[in-house]
Structures are given as structure tokens and as C-alpha cells.
PDB file of C-alpha atoms in Angstrom:
ATOM      1  CA  MET A 164      23.183 -53.549 -10.269  1.00  0.00           C
ATOM      2  CA  SER A 165      20.327 -51.511 -11.777  1.00  0.00           C
ATOM      3  CA  ASP A 166      17.998 -52.635  -8.936  1.00  0.00           C
ATOM      4  CA  SER A 167      20.550 -51.017  -6.383  1.00  0.00           C
ATOM      5  CA  ASN A 168      20.170 -47.842  -8.374  1.00  0.00           C
ATOM      6  CA  THR A 169      16.433 -47.432  -7.640  1.00  0.00           C
ATOM      7  CA  THR A 170      15.524 -49.536  -4.633  1.00  0.00           C
ATOM      8  CA  ASN A 171      15.100 -47.748  -1.463  1.00  0.00           C
ATOM      9  CA  PHE A 172      17.974 -48.009   1.052  1.00  0.00           C
ATOM     10  CA  THR A 173      19.144 -46.159   4.029  1.00  0.00           C
ATOM     11  CA  ASN A 174      22.921 -46.671   3.819  1.00  0.00           C
ATOM     12  CA  PRO A 175      24.301 -47.640   0.499  1.00  0.00           C
ATOM     13  CA  SER A 176      27.298 -49.817   0.550  1.00  0.00           C
ATOM     14  CA  PHE A 177      28.709 -48.119  -2.532  1.00  0.00           C
ATOM     15  CA  PHE A 178      27.981 -45.284  -4.902  1.00  0.00           C
ATOM     16  CA  ILE A 179      28.448 -45.230  -8.639  1.00  0.00           C
ATOM     17  CA  LEU A 180      30.314 -42.307 -10.269  1.00  0.00           C
ATOM     18  CA  LEU A 181      29.114 -41.748 -13.942  1.00  0.00           C
ATOM     19  CA  GLY A 182      32.356 -39.727 -15.008  1.00  0.00           C
ATOM     20  CA  ILE A 183      31.294 -36.844 -17.262  1.00  0.00           C
ATOM     21  CA  PRO A 184      27.557 -37.220 -18.028  1.00  0.00           C
ATOM     22  CA  GLY A 185      26.830 -36.877 -21.651  1.00  0.00           C
ATOM     23  CA  LEU A 186      30.468 -37.348 -22.655  1.00  0.00           C
ATOM     24  CA  GLU A 187      30.646 -40.969 -22.016  1.00  0.00           C
ATOM     25  CA  ALA A 188      31.655 -41.888 -25.618  1.00  0.00           C
ATOM     26  CA  ALA A 189      34.669 -39.352 -25.313  1.00  0.00           C
ATOM     27  CA  HIS A 190      35.864 -40.670 -21.899  1.00  0.00           C
ATOM     28  CA  VAL A 191      38.944 -42.296 -23.503  1.00  0.00           C
ATOM     29  CA  TRP A 192      39.822 -39.229 -25.291  1.00  0.00           C
ATOM     30  CA  ILE A 193      39.349 -37.012 -22.302  1.00  0.00           C
ATOM     31  CA  SER A 194      41.528 -39.181 -20.269  1.00  0.00           C
ATOM     32  CA  ILE A 195      44.524 -38.329 -22.421  1.00  0.00           C
ATOM     33  CA  PRO A 196      44.979 -34.846 -21.384  1.00  0.00           C
ATOM     34  CA  PHE A 197      43.892 -35.898 -17.813  1.00  0.00           C
ATOM     35  CA  CYS A 198      46.525 -38.442 -17.655  1.00  0.00           C
ATOM     36  CA  ALA A 199      49.117 -35.980 -19.139  1.00  0.00           C
ATOM     37  CA  MET A 200      48.391 -33.404 -16.538  1.00  0.00           C
ATOM     38  CA  TYR A 201      48.581 -35.971 -13.742  1.00  0.00           C
ATOM     39  CA  ALA A 202      51.969 -36.943 -15.030  1.00  0.00           C
ATOM     40  CA  ILE A 203      53.339 -33.519 -15.259  1.00  0.00           C
ATOM     41  CA  ALA A 204      51.831 -32.662 -11.659  1.00  0.00           C
ATOM     42  CA  VAL A 205      53.641 -35.747 -10.103  1.00  0.00           C
ATOM     43  CA  LEU A 206      56.869 -35.225 -11.813  1.00  0.00           C
ATOM     44  CA  GLY A 207      56.983 -31.520 -11.338  1.00  0.00           C
ATOM     45  CA  ASN A 208      56.042 -31.448  -7.811  1.00  0.00           C
ATOM     46  CA  PHE A 209      58.487 -34.341  -6.785  1.00  0.00           C
ATOM     47  CA  THR A 210      61.156 -32.229  -8.698  1.00  0.00           C
ATOM     48  CA  ILE A 211      60.416 -29.399  -6.469  1.00  0.00           C
ATOM     49  CA  LEU A 212      60.588 -31.344  -3.225  1.00  0.00           C
ATOM     50  CA  LEU A 213      63.885 -33.051  -4.319  1.00  0.00           C
ATOM     51  CA  ILE A 214      65.655 -29.840  -5.365  1.00  0.00           C
ATOM     52  CA  VAL A 215      64.671 -27.912  -2.404  1.00  0.00           C
ATOM     53  CA  ARG A 216      65.779 -30.730  -0.157  1.00  0.00           C
ATOM     54  CA  MET A 217      69.122 -30.971  -1.959  1.00  0.00           C
ATOM     55  CA  GLU A 218      70.003 -27.433  -2.373  1.00  0.00           C
ATOM     56  CA  GLN A 219      70.884 -25.734   1.098  1.00  0.00           C
ATOM     57  CA  SER A 220      70.457 -22.222  -0.432  1.00  0.00           C
ATOM     58  CA  LEU A 221      66.912 -22.874  -1.106  1.00  0.00           C
ATOM     59  CA  HIS A 222      66.016 -23.513   2.613  1.00  0.00           C
ATOM     60  CA  ALA A 223      64.265 -20.385   2.843  1.00  0.00           C
ATOM     61  CA  PRO A 224      60.474 -19.297   3.420  1.00  0.00           C
ATOM     62  CA  MET A 225      59.327 -19.055  -0.042  1.00  0.00           C
ATOM     63  CA  TYR A 226      60.808 -22.581  -0.946  1.00  0.00           C
ATOM     64  CA  TYR A 227      59.249 -23.932   2.235  1.00  0.00           C
ATOM     65  CA  PHE A 228      55.896 -22.660   1.122  1.00  0.00           C
ATOM     66  CA  LEU A 229      56.517 -24.067  -2.356  1.00  0.00           C
ATOM     67  CA  CYS A 230      57.316 -27.495  -0.763  1.00  0.00           C
ATOM     68  CA  MET A 231      53.961 -27.310   1.194  1.00  0.00           C
ATOM     69  CA  LEU A 232      52.108 -26.456  -2.000  1.00  0.00           C
ATOM     70  CA  ALA A 233      53.823 -29.410  -3.767  1.00  0.00           C
ATOM     71  CA  VAL A 234      52.766 -31.790  -1.164  1.00  0.00           C
ATOM     72  CA  ILE A 235      49.128 -30.547  -1.226  1.00  0.00           C
ATOM     73  CA  ASP A 236      49.053 -30.735  -4.970  1.00  0.00           C
ATOM     74  CA  LEU A 237      50.289 -34.302  -4.942  1.00  0.00           C
ATOM     75  CA  VAL A 238      47.628 -35.282  -2.471  1.00  0.00           C
ATOM     76  CA  LEU A 239      44.776 -33.370  -4.473  1.00  0.00           C
ATOM     77  CA  SER A 240      45.629 -35.029  -7.757  1.00  0.00           C
ATOM     78  CA  THR A 241      46.343 -38.424  -6.459  1.00  0.00           C
ATOM     79  CA  ALA A 242      43.025 -38.330  -4.414  1.00  0.00           C
ATOM     80  CA  THR A 243      41.097 -37.956  -7.794  1.00  0.00           C
ATOM     81  CA  LEU A 244      42.864 -38.839 -10.789  1.00  0.00           C
ATOM     82  CA  PRO A 245      43.512 -42.717 -10.359  1.00  0.00           C
ATOM     83  CA  LYS A 246      39.858 -43.312  -9.599  1.00  0.00           C
ATOM     84  CA  MET A 247      38.806 -40.968 -12.488  1.00  0.00           C
ATOM     85  CA  LEU A 248      41.087 -42.654 -14.988  1.00  0.00           C
ATOM     86  CA  SER A 249      39.757 -46.227 -13.887  1.00  0.00           C
ATOM     87  CA  ILE A 250      36.306 -44.816 -14.794  1.00  0.00           C
ATOM     88  CA  PHE A 251      37.449 -43.549 -18.250  1.00  0.00           C
ATOM     89  CA  TRP A 252      39.582 -46.656 -19.114  1.00  0.00           C
ATOM     90  CA  PHE A 253      38.021 -49.622 -17.335  1.00  0.00           C
ATOM     91  CA  ASN A 254      34.442 -48.375 -16.640  1.00  0.00           C
ATOM     92  CA  SER A 255      35.037 -48.977 -13.018  1.00  0.00           C
ATOM     93  CA  LYS A 256      32.498 -46.800 -11.609  1.00  0.00           C
ATOM     94  CA  GLU A 257      31.691 -48.251  -8.095  1.00  0.00           C
ATOM     95  CA  ILE A 258      33.298 -46.665  -4.945  1.00  0.00           C
ATOM     96  CA  GLU A 259      32.619 -47.871  -1.612  1.00  0.00           C
ATOM     97  CA  PHE A 260      30.714 -45.646   0.818  1.00  0.00           C
ATOM     98  CA  SER A 261      33.510 -45.129   3.224  1.00  0.00           C
ATOM     99  CA  ALA A 262      36.056 -44.629   0.282  1.00  0.00           C
ATOM    100  CA  CYS A 263      33.675 -41.944  -1.221  1.00  0.00           C
ATOM    101  CA  LEU A 264      33.533 -40.041   2.173  1.00  0.00           C
ATOM    102  CA  THR A 265      37.274 -40.335   2.548  1.00  0.00           C
ATOM    103  CA  GLN A 266      37.866 -39.092  -0.943  1.00  0.00           C
ATOM    104  CA  LEU A 267      35.347 -36.208  -0.125  1.00  0.00           C
ATOM    105  CA  TYR A 268      37.279 -35.225   2.944  1.00  0.00           C
ATOM    106  CA  PHE A 269      40.645 -35.135   1.429  1.00  0.00           C
ATOM    107  CA  ILE A 270      39.647 -33.292  -1.656  1.00  0.00           C
ATOM    108  CA  HIS A 271      37.945 -30.514   0.297  1.00  0.00           C
ATOM    109  CA  CYS A 272      40.549 -30.485   3.101  1.00  0.00           C
ATOM    110  CA  PHE A 273      43.485 -30.156   0.876  1.00  0.00           C
ATOM    111  CA  SER A 274      41.627 -27.430  -1.235  1.00  0.00           C
ATOM    112  CA  VAL A 275      41.293 -25.404   1.824  1.00  0.00           C
ATOM    113  CA  MET A 276      45.062 -25.894   2.430  1.00  0.00           C
ATOM    114  CA  GLU A 277      45.989 -24.874  -1.021  1.00  0.00           C
ATOM    115  CA  SER A 278      43.950 -21.756  -0.682  1.00  0.00           C
ATOM    116  CA  GLY A 279      45.824 -21.069   2.502  1.00  0.00           C
ATOM    117  CA  ILE A 280      49.257 -21.536   0.882  1.00  0.00           C
ATOM    118  CA  PHE A 281      48.389 -19.289  -2.074  1.00  0.00           C
ATOM    119  CA  ALA A 282      47.752 -16.508   0.627  1.00  0.00           C
ATOM    120  CA  ALA A 283      51.016 -17.438   2.426  1.00  0.00           C
ATOM    121  CA  LEU A 284      52.980 -17.107  -0.932  1.00  0.00           C
ATOM    122  CA  ALA A 285      51.276 -13.896  -1.537  1.00  0.00           C
ATOM    123  CA  LEU A 286      52.563 -12.585   1.830  1.00  0.00           C
ATOM    124  CA  ASP A 287      56.016 -13.943   0.970  1.00  0.00           C
ATOM    125  CA  ARG A 288      56.088 -11.924  -2.296  1.00  0.00           C
ATOM    126  CA  TYR A 289      54.570  -8.836  -0.704  1.00  0.00           C
ATOM    127  CA  VAL A 290      57.293  -8.739   1.972  1.00  0.00           C
ATOM    128  CA  ALA A 291      60.078  -9.643  -0.643  1.00  0.00           C
ATOM    129  CA  ILE A 292      59.054  -6.886  -3.030  1.00  0.00           C
ATOM    130  CA  CYS A 293      57.508  -4.252  -0.878  1.00  0.00           C
ATOM    131  CA  ASP A 294      59.707  -4.509   2.319  1.00  0.00           C
ATOM    132  CA  PRO A 295      62.821  -6.448   1.284  1.00  0.00           C
ATOM    133  CA  LEU A 296      65.063  -5.195   4.064  1.00  0.00           C
ATOM    134  CA  ARG A 297      62.988  -6.688   6.771  1.00  0.00           C
ATOM    135  CA  TYR A 298      62.312  -9.986   4.923  1.00  0.00           C
ATOM    136  CA  SER A 299      64.492 -12.032   7.045  1.00  0.00           C
ATOM    137  CA  THR A 300      63.191 -10.717  10.265  1.00  0.00           C
ATOM    138  CA  ILE A 301      59.544 -10.857   9.281  1.00  0.00           C
ATOM    139  CA  LEU A 302      59.419 -14.362   7.742  1.00  0.00           C
ATOM    140  CA  THR A 303      61.644 -16.302  10.080  1.00  0.00           C
ATOM    141  CA  ASN A 304      61.530 -20.170  10.271  1.00  0.00           C
ATOM    142  CA  ALA A 305      59.326 -19.979  13.233  1.00  0.00           C
ATOM    143  CA  VAL A 306      56.709 -17.756  11.498  1.00  0.00           C
ATOM    144  CA  VAL A 307      56.740 -19.923   8.488  1.00  0.00           C
ATOM    145  CA  ALA A 308      56.191 -23.001  10.584  1.00  0.00           C
ATOM    146  CA  LYS A 309      53.302 -21.405  12.462  1.00  0.00           C
ATOM    147  CA  ILE A 310      51.801 -20.301   9.186  1.00  0.00           C
ATOM    148  CA  GLY A 311      52.146 -23.972   7.935  1.00  0.00           C
ATOM    149  CA  LEU A 312      50.547 -25.350  11.005  1.00  0.00           C
ATOM    150  CA  ALA A 313      47.667 -22.773  10.834  1.00  0.00           C
ATOM    151  CA  VAL A 314      46.901 -23.726   7.248  1.00  0.00           C
ATOM    152  CA  LEU A 315      47.053 -27.425   8.126  1.00  0.00           C
ATOM    153  CA  LEU A 316      44.695 -27.092  11.157  1.00  0.00           C
ATOM    154  CA  ARG A 317      42.269 -24.767   9.365  1.00  0.00           C
ATOM    155  CA  GLY A 318      41.834 -27.213   6.543  1.00  0.00           C
ATOM    156  CA  VAL A 319      41.470 -30.330   8.976  1.00  0.00           C
ATOM    157  CA  LEU A 320      39.043 -28.818  11.320  1.00  0.00           C
ATOM    158  CA  LEU A 321      36.813 -26.904   8.813  1.00  0.00           C
ATOM    159  CA  ILE A 322      36.207 -29.959   6.694  1.00  0.00           C
ATOM    160  CA  LEU A 323      35.971 -32.564   9.449  1.00  0.00           C
ATOM    161  CA  PRO A 324      32.234 -32.103   9.991  1.00  0.00           C
ATOM    162  CA  ARG A 325      31.448 -32.791   6.208  1.00  0.00           C
ATOM    163  CA  PRO A 326      31.972 -36.510   6.114  1.00  0.00           C
ATOM    164  CA  PHE A 327      30.317 -36.972   9.523  1.00  0.00           C
ATOM    165  CA  MET A 328      27.333 -35.022   8.240  1.00  0.00           C
ATOM    166  CA  ALA A 329      27.406 -36.985   4.924  1.00  0.00           C
ATOM    167  CA  ARG A 330      27.270 -40.330   6.867  1.00  0.00           C
ATOM    168  CA  ARG A 331      24.312 -39.621   8.998  1.00  0.00           C
ATOM    169  CA  TRP A 332      21.956 -38.686   6.148  1.00  0.00           C
ATOM    170  CA  LEU A 333      19.460 -41.127   4.920  1.00  0.00           C
ATOM    171  CA  TYR A 334      20.072 -42.142   1.197  1.00  0.00           C
ATOM    172  CA  CYS A 335      16.827 -43.398  -0.166  1.00  0.00           C
ATOM    173  CA  ARG A 336      16.742 -42.136  -3.743  1.00  0.00           C
ATOM    174  CA  THR A 337      19.669 -43.403  -5.744  1.00  0.00           C
ATOM    175  CA  ASN A 338      23.467 -44.121  -5.279  1.00  0.00           C
ATOM    176  CA  VAL A 339      24.470 -42.767  -8.612  1.00  0.00           C
ATOM    177  CA  ILE A 340      26.596 -39.643  -8.541  1.00  0.00           C
ATOM    178  CA  ALA A 341      26.788 -37.690 -11.716  1.00  0.00           C
ATOM    179  CA  HIS A 342      30.408 -36.668 -11.292  1.00  0.00           C
ATOM    180  CA  THR A 343      33.952 -37.889 -11.677  1.00  0.00           C
ATOM    181  CA  TYR A 344      34.632 -37.887  -7.877  1.00  0.00           C
ATOM    182  CA  CYS A 345      32.830 -37.714  -4.658  1.00  0.00           C
ATOM    183  CA  GLU A 346      32.154 -33.820  -4.405  1.00  0.00           C
ATOM    184  CA  HIS A 347      30.405 -32.877  -1.221  1.00  0.00           C
ATOM    185  CA  ILE A 348      27.158 -31.317  -2.527  1.00  0.00           C
ATOM    186  CA  ALA A 349      26.994 -33.903  -5.233  1.00  0.00           C
ATOM    187  CA  VAL A 350      26.916 -36.673  -2.595  1.00  0.00           C
ATOM    188  CA  VAL A 351      24.476 -35.172  -0.145  1.00  0.00           C
ATOM    189  CA  LYS A 352      22.135 -34.153  -2.714  1.00  0.00           C
ATOM    190  CA  LEU A 353      21.453 -37.895  -3.056  1.00  0.00           C
ATOM    191  CA  ALA A 354      20.067 -37.877   0.525  1.00  0.00           C
ATOM    192  CA  CYS A 355      16.185 -37.893   1.176  1.00  0.00           C
ATOM    193  CA  SER A 356      16.955 -35.984   4.486  1.00  0.00           C
ATOM    194  CA  ASP A 357      16.875 -32.185   4.782  1.00  0.00           C
ATOM    195  CA  ILE A 358      20.547 -31.385   3.840  1.00  0.00           C
ATOM    196  CA  ARG A 359      20.015 -27.509   4.344  1.00  0.00           C
ATOM    197  CA  PHE A 360      22.648 -27.672   7.277  1.00  0.00           C
ATOM    198  CA  SER A 361      25.145 -29.311   4.999  1.00  0.00           C
ATOM    199  CA  SER A 362      24.512 -26.609   2.244  1.00  0.00           C
ATOM    200  CA  TYR A 363      24.741 -23.817   4.626  1.00  0.00           C
ATOM    201  CA  TYR A 364      27.873 -25.089   6.248  1.00  0.00           C
ATOM    202  CA  GLY A 365      29.493 -25.360   2.813  1.00  0.00           C
ATOM    203  CA  LEU A 366      28.638 -21.715   2.114  1.00  0.00           C
ATOM    204  CA  LEU A 367      30.143 -20.879   5.576  1.00  0.00           C
ATOM    205  CA  VAL A 368      33.343 -22.555   4.698  1.00  0.00           C
ATOM    206  CA  ILE A 369      33.576 -20.592   1.285  1.00  0.00           C
ATOM    207  CA  PHE A 370      32.864 -17.607   3.397  1.00  0.00           C
ATOM    208  CA  LEU A 371      35.634 -18.367   6.017  1.00  0.00           C
ATOM    209  CA  VAL A 372      38.257 -19.435   3.507  1.00  0.00           C
ATOM    210  CA  ASP A 373      37.859 -17.885   0.096  1.00  0.00           C
ATOM    211  CA  GLY A 374      36.740 -14.598   1.476  1.00  0.00           C
ATOM    212  CA  PRO A 375      39.666 -13.847   3.762  1.00  0.00           C
ATOM    213  CA  ASP A 376      42.347 -15.540   1.333  1.00  0.00           C
ATOM    214  CA  VAL A 377      41.075 -13.859  -1.830  1.00  0.00           C
ATOM    215  CA  SER A 378      40.848 -10.549   0.036  1.00  0.00           C
ATOM    216  CA  PHE A 379      44.439 -10.762   1.279  1.00  0.00           C
ATOM    217  CA  ILE A 380      45.871 -12.057  -2.038  1.00  0.00           C
ATOM    218  CA  THR A 381      44.199  -9.025  -3.776  1.00  0.00           C
ATOM    219  CA  PHE A 382      45.515  -6.624  -1.331  1.00  0.00           C
ATOM    220  CA  SER A 383      49.094  -8.035  -1.458  1.00  0.00           C
ATOM    221  CA  TYR A 384      49.321  -8.117  -5.187  1.00  0.00           C
ATOM    222  CA  THR A 385      47.770  -4.619  -5.511  1.00  0.00           C
ATOM    223  CA  GLN A 386      50.577  -3.374  -3.218  1.00  0.00           C
ATOM    224  CA  ILE A 387      53.115  -5.464  -5.259  1.00  0.00           C
ATOM    225  CA  LEU A 388      51.893  -3.845  -8.476  1.00  0.00           C
ATOM    226  CA  ARG A 389      52.246  -0.423  -7.007  1.00  0.00           C
ATOM    227  CA  THR A 390      55.749  -1.094  -5.995  1.00  0.00           C
ATOM    228  CA  ILE A 391      56.537  -2.612  -9.266  1.00  0.00           C
ATOM    229  CA  PHE A 392      55.557   0.443 -11.312  1.00  0.00           C
ATOM    230  CA  SER A 393      57.595   2.631  -9.123  1.00  0.00           C
ATOM    231  CA  LEU A 394      60.859   0.559  -9.991  1.00  0.00           C
ATOM    232  CA  PRO A 395      63.360   2.663 -11.836  1.00  0.00           C
ATOM    233  CA  THR A 396      64.161   0.498 -14.883  1.00  0.00           C
ATOM    234  CA  LYS A 397      61.686  -0.758 -17.509  1.00  0.00           C
ATOM    235  CA  ASP A 398      63.396  -4.312 -17.734  1.00  0.00           C
ATOM    236  CA  THR A 399      62.923  -4.791 -14.068  1.00  0.00           C
ATOM    237  CA  ARG A 400      59.331  -3.625 -13.969  1.00  0.00           C
ATOM    238  CA  LEU A 401      58.550  -6.059 -16.930  1.00  0.00           C
ATOM    239  CA  LYS A 402      60.377  -9.022 -15.456  1.00  0.00           C
ATOM    240  CA  THR A 403      58.714  -8.681 -12.057  1.00  0.00           C
ATOM    241  CA  PHE A 404      55.316  -7.797 -13.509  1.00  0.00           C
ATOM    242  CA  GLY A 405      55.564 -10.919 -15.698  1.00  0.00           C
ATOM    243  CA  THR A 406      56.224 -12.980 -12.647  1.00  0.00           C
ATOM    244  CA  CYS A 407      53.458 -11.778 -10.574  1.00  0.00           C
ATOM    245  CA  GLY A 408      51.096 -11.950 -13.609  1.00  0.00           C
ATOM    246  CA  SER A 409      51.735 -15.713 -13.944  1.00  0.00           C
ATOM    247  CA  HIS A 410      51.245 -16.181 -10.352  1.00  0.00           C
ATOM    248  CA  LEU A 411      47.794 -14.587 -10.623  1.00  0.00           C
ATOM    249  CA  CYS A 412      46.824 -16.656 -13.561  1.00  0.00           C
ATOM    250  CA  VAL A 413      47.528 -19.787 -11.418  1.00  0.00           C
ATOM    251  CA  ILE A 414      45.506 -18.469  -8.529  1.00  0.00           C
ATOM    252  CA  LEU A 415      42.564 -17.417 -10.786  1.00  0.00           C
ATOM    253  CA  ALA A 416      42.865 -21.090 -12.323  1.00  0.00           C
ATOM    254  CA  PHE A 417      42.210 -22.409  -8.857  1.00  0.00           C
ATOM    255  CA  TYR A 418      39.602 -19.966  -7.452  1.00  0.00           C
ATOM    256  CA  ILE A 419      37.342 -19.336 -10.306  1.00  0.00           C
ATOM    257  CA  PRO A 420      36.400 -23.012 -11.268  1.00  0.00           C
ATOM    258  CA  SER A 421      36.085 -23.795  -7.543  1.00  0.00           C
ATOM    259  CA  LEU A 422      33.789 -21.068  -6.764  1.00  0.00           C
ATOM    260  CA  PHE A 423      31.870 -21.728 -10.080  1.00  0.00           C
ATOM    261  CA  SER A 424      31.433 -25.333  -9.136  1.00  0.00           C
ATOM    262  CA  SER A 425      30.308 -24.727  -5.668  1.00  0.00           C
ATOM    263  CA  LEU A 426      27.629 -22.140  -6.552  1.00  0.00           C
ATOM    264  CA  THR A 427      26.480 -24.121  -9.647  1.00  0.00           C
ATOM    265  CA  HIS A 428      25.554 -27.057  -7.269  1.00  0.00           C
ATOM    266  CA  ARG A 429      23.283 -24.639  -5.355  1.00  0.00           C
ATOM    267  CA  PHE A 430      21.996 -22.219  -7.850  1.00  0.00           C
ATOM    268  CA  GLY A 431      23.052 -23.127 -11.375  1.00  0.00           C
ATOM    269  CA  HIS A 432      20.282 -25.592 -12.323  1.00  0.00           C
ATOM    270  CA  ASN A 433      20.514 -24.467 -16.054  1.00  0.00           C
ATOM    271  CA  VAL A 434      24.215 -25.013 -16.284  1.00  0.00           C
ATOM    272  CA  PRO A 435      24.890 -28.173 -18.500  1.00  0.00           C
ATOM    273  CA  LEU A 436      26.022 -30.953 -16.452  1.00  0.00           C
ATOM    274  CA  HIS A 437      28.966 -32.056 -18.563  1.00  0.00           C
ATOM    275  CA  PHE A 438      30.223 -28.311 -18.476  1.00  0.00           C
ATOM    276  CA  HIS A 439      29.828 -28.213 -14.734  1.00  0.00           C
ATOM    277  CA  VAL A 440      31.661 -31.571 -14.118  1.00  0.00           C
ATOM    278  CA  THR A 441      34.410 -30.487 -16.454  1.00  0.00           C
ATOM    279  CA  THR A 442      34.857 -27.110 -14.798  1.00  0.00           C
ATOM    280  CA  ALA A 443      34.869 -28.800 -11.333  1.00  0.00           C
ATOM    281  CA  ASN A 444      37.846 -30.951 -12.525  1.00  0.00           C
ATOM    282  CA  VAL A 445      39.810 -27.942 -13.741  1.00  0.00           C
ATOM    283  CA  TYR A 446      40.670 -26.558 -10.340  1.00  0.00           C
ATOM    284  CA  LEU A 447      41.884 -30.049  -9.021  1.00  0.00           C
ATOM    285  CA  LEU A 448      44.068 -30.886 -12.280  1.00  0.00           C
ATOM    286  CA  VAL A 449      45.357 -27.501 -13.666  1.00  0.00           C
ATOM    287  CA  PRO A 450      46.815 -25.861 -10.561  1.00  0.00           C
ATOM    288  CA  PRO A 451      48.699 -29.068  -9.457  1.00  0.00           C
ATOM    289  CA  MET A 452      50.171 -29.258 -12.940  1.00  0.00           C
ATOM    290  CA  LEU A 453      50.906 -25.491 -13.282  1.00  0.00           C
ATOM    291  CA  ASN A 454      52.179 -24.647  -9.840  1.00  0.00           C
ATOM    292  CA  PRO A 455      55.584 -26.441 -10.200  1.00  0.00           C
ATOM    293  CA  ILE A 456      56.158 -24.687 -13.495  1.00  0.00           C
ATOM    294  CA  ILE A 457      54.986 -21.081 -12.595  1.00  0.00           C
ATOM    295  CA  TYR A 458      56.206 -21.092  -9.048  1.00  0.00           C
ATOM    296  CA  GLY A 459      59.123 -23.449  -9.456  1.00  0.00           C
ATOM    297  CA  VAL A 460      60.651 -23.669 -13.019  1.00  0.00           C
ATOM    298  CA  ARG A 461      60.232 -19.921 -13.698  1.00  0.00           C
ATOM    299  CA  THR A 462      62.041 -19.225 -10.293  1.00  0.00           C
ATOM    300  CA  LYS A 463      65.798 -18.634 -11.260  1.00  0.00           C
ATOM    301  CA  GLN A 464      67.318 -20.424  -8.263  1.00  0.00           C
ATOM    302  CA  ILE A 465      65.174 -23.635  -8.946  1.00  0.00           C
ATOM    303  CA  ARG A 466      65.583 -23.405 -12.654  1.00  0.00           C
ATOM    304  CA  ASP A 467      69.488 -23.043 -12.161  1.00  0.00           C
ATOM    305  CA  ARG A 468      69.608 -25.994  -9.800  1.00  0.00           C
ATOM    306  CA  LEU A 469      67.694 -28.173 -12.111  1.00  0.00           C
ATOM    307  CA  LEU A 470      69.735 -27.339 -15.104  1.00  0.00           C
ATOM    308  CA  HIS A 471      72.854 -28.080 -13.084  1.00  0.00           C
ATOM    309  CA  LEU A 472      71.544 -31.416 -12.021  1.00  0.00           C
ATOM    310  CA  LEU A 473      70.675 -32.293 -15.548  1.00  0.00           C
ATOM    311  CA  THR A 474      73.956 -31.157 -17.012  1.00  0.00           C
ATOM    312  CA  HIS A 475      75.958 -32.821 -14.205  1.00  0.00           C
ATOM    313  CA  LYS A 476      74.262 -36.051 -15.003  1.00  0.00           C
ATOM    314  CA  ARG A 477      74.967 -35.789 -18.732  1.00  0.00           C
ATOM    315  CA  THR A 478      78.538 -35.110 -17.844  1.00  0.00           C
TER     316      THR A 478
END
């Protein structure tokens, strides 16, 4: 296997994922919180989907967006965690070339979708708090369906060129990826071709996705906070502010590590590799775990329905 890491080749049949370089001795211990986060993410997101499906009163725009977010989180975490745990537990580091490009596509495609759903949820909260009387006329089922379709198509079409570009490069250096999963830049940096177009396209995607989404989320929550501080009672202000604050924390947990990882690949050559890889895992592991808790369990209607189901089963 060592020969395949150094011998010249133009199209490797597989790549080797190192996991977290420099922390190989701690892989088993690192896997424990990672596995726990994955279990919570799967259980929490399936619970959200089940409760919304069962409860007719939850068939409303906000909960439709939550269901979209739950599906995206399930795909994101499942696309990365099983392979990551096989590296940590069984030292199974090989991943086929096609499987690597497939993982690359799913990770980045659904990350773009998650960003879009965060913006959609910000829109939902903006209308619900700042213009509640027009909520039902603005966010109709048709509008929600169009937003969901736009989020889907944007993710699919914007990321589609990436695996095709990665497939056409010549790989003649090594097939070892210093990462826990097939991140786009981590893969194409192994090529001996000129990958500037891939790098520029990656920056374009960041500009087209994170720029508008973060700007809209910032605008929405700024208006929401202005409305909150104008509410008449202190308890109402605190309750609404606490809900919006927790939403913003989850959103930041997604955008900051994602942006940090992308920029570090291109400009952060002095950042320790183990810190970079660990941070890159945060935005794929933490939001899928926190989203069903912050957006779901903290929402009164879902929490009440969940408690009703649990107490009904005990009875």
C-alpha cells in the first residue's frame, strides 16, 4: 500500500483518509463524542419528522422548514460519520475514488441546502414576529414549496460541477487525504494539474451562497430584535429574545467553522492541521445535533406533542 502512496498515477482507484493528523493515538477517544453527537442527531431529527407528520396542527410553514432541515441534517451527518467512525475504530482508511467524489458532492450540496433553510427559517421568524397579521397570506403552502424547491435546485446545480472537475484532474502526487472525509479542496489539492479554476469556483460558491444568506439572516434578526425590544412586557421580551438568541448560536455554529475551513484551505497555511480538520468537522456534526433541540424541542408545540406521546405510552 505504501507504494500506491508515492508512485505516479493519473487516476487513483482509491484515496486514503488519515482521520485527524497528529491525533491518531486519540482517535478512539475522539470517536466517543462524535458517535454521541451522531446518535443524538439521528434520534432528534427522526423525532421531529415523526411528530410533524403525526400532528395535524403542526402542518404549517415553520414546521415544513424544520422537516426540510431535519432531512438535510440526516443526510449530512450520515454522509460523513459512518466512514469517520470506521477510520477511528477499525483503521479502515481506504475510500474508492468514485465513493470519495460522491461523498464530496453530498457534503457540499447539502451544506448549501442547509444554509438556504436557515435563511428560510429566518424569513419565517421575521414574518411571524414583525408582521404576524399577514403571516398566513405571505407564507402560504405554495410559497413554502417554491422556497424548498429553490433551496434544493440551488444546492444541486451549484455543487454539480465540483465532482466533475475533480474527476478530470490528473492525480500524480499522492492519494493520501489529510482529513476525515473527502472535502473538496483537500481532494483537488492532491492533483498535479492547475486547480485554480476549482479554487476560484469554490470561492464563487461561497460568495453566491454565504453572502446572500448571511446578509438576509442578519437583516431578519436585526428587524426581529428591534421588534422584540418594542414589546410591552419584560417577560415576553426575554422569552422571545432567548429563542432568537439560541437560533443565532446554532446558525453561527454552522457558518463560522464552515467559512474558517474553506478559507484555511486556501490561505491559512500556518494553522495546525489537526485544529483545521477538527474545526471542519464541527459544522457537519454540531448543527445536526443542535437543530432538533433548538428549533424543535424548544418550540412549545413540538415539546408539548412529544411530552404527550411519552406520557401516553407510559399510560
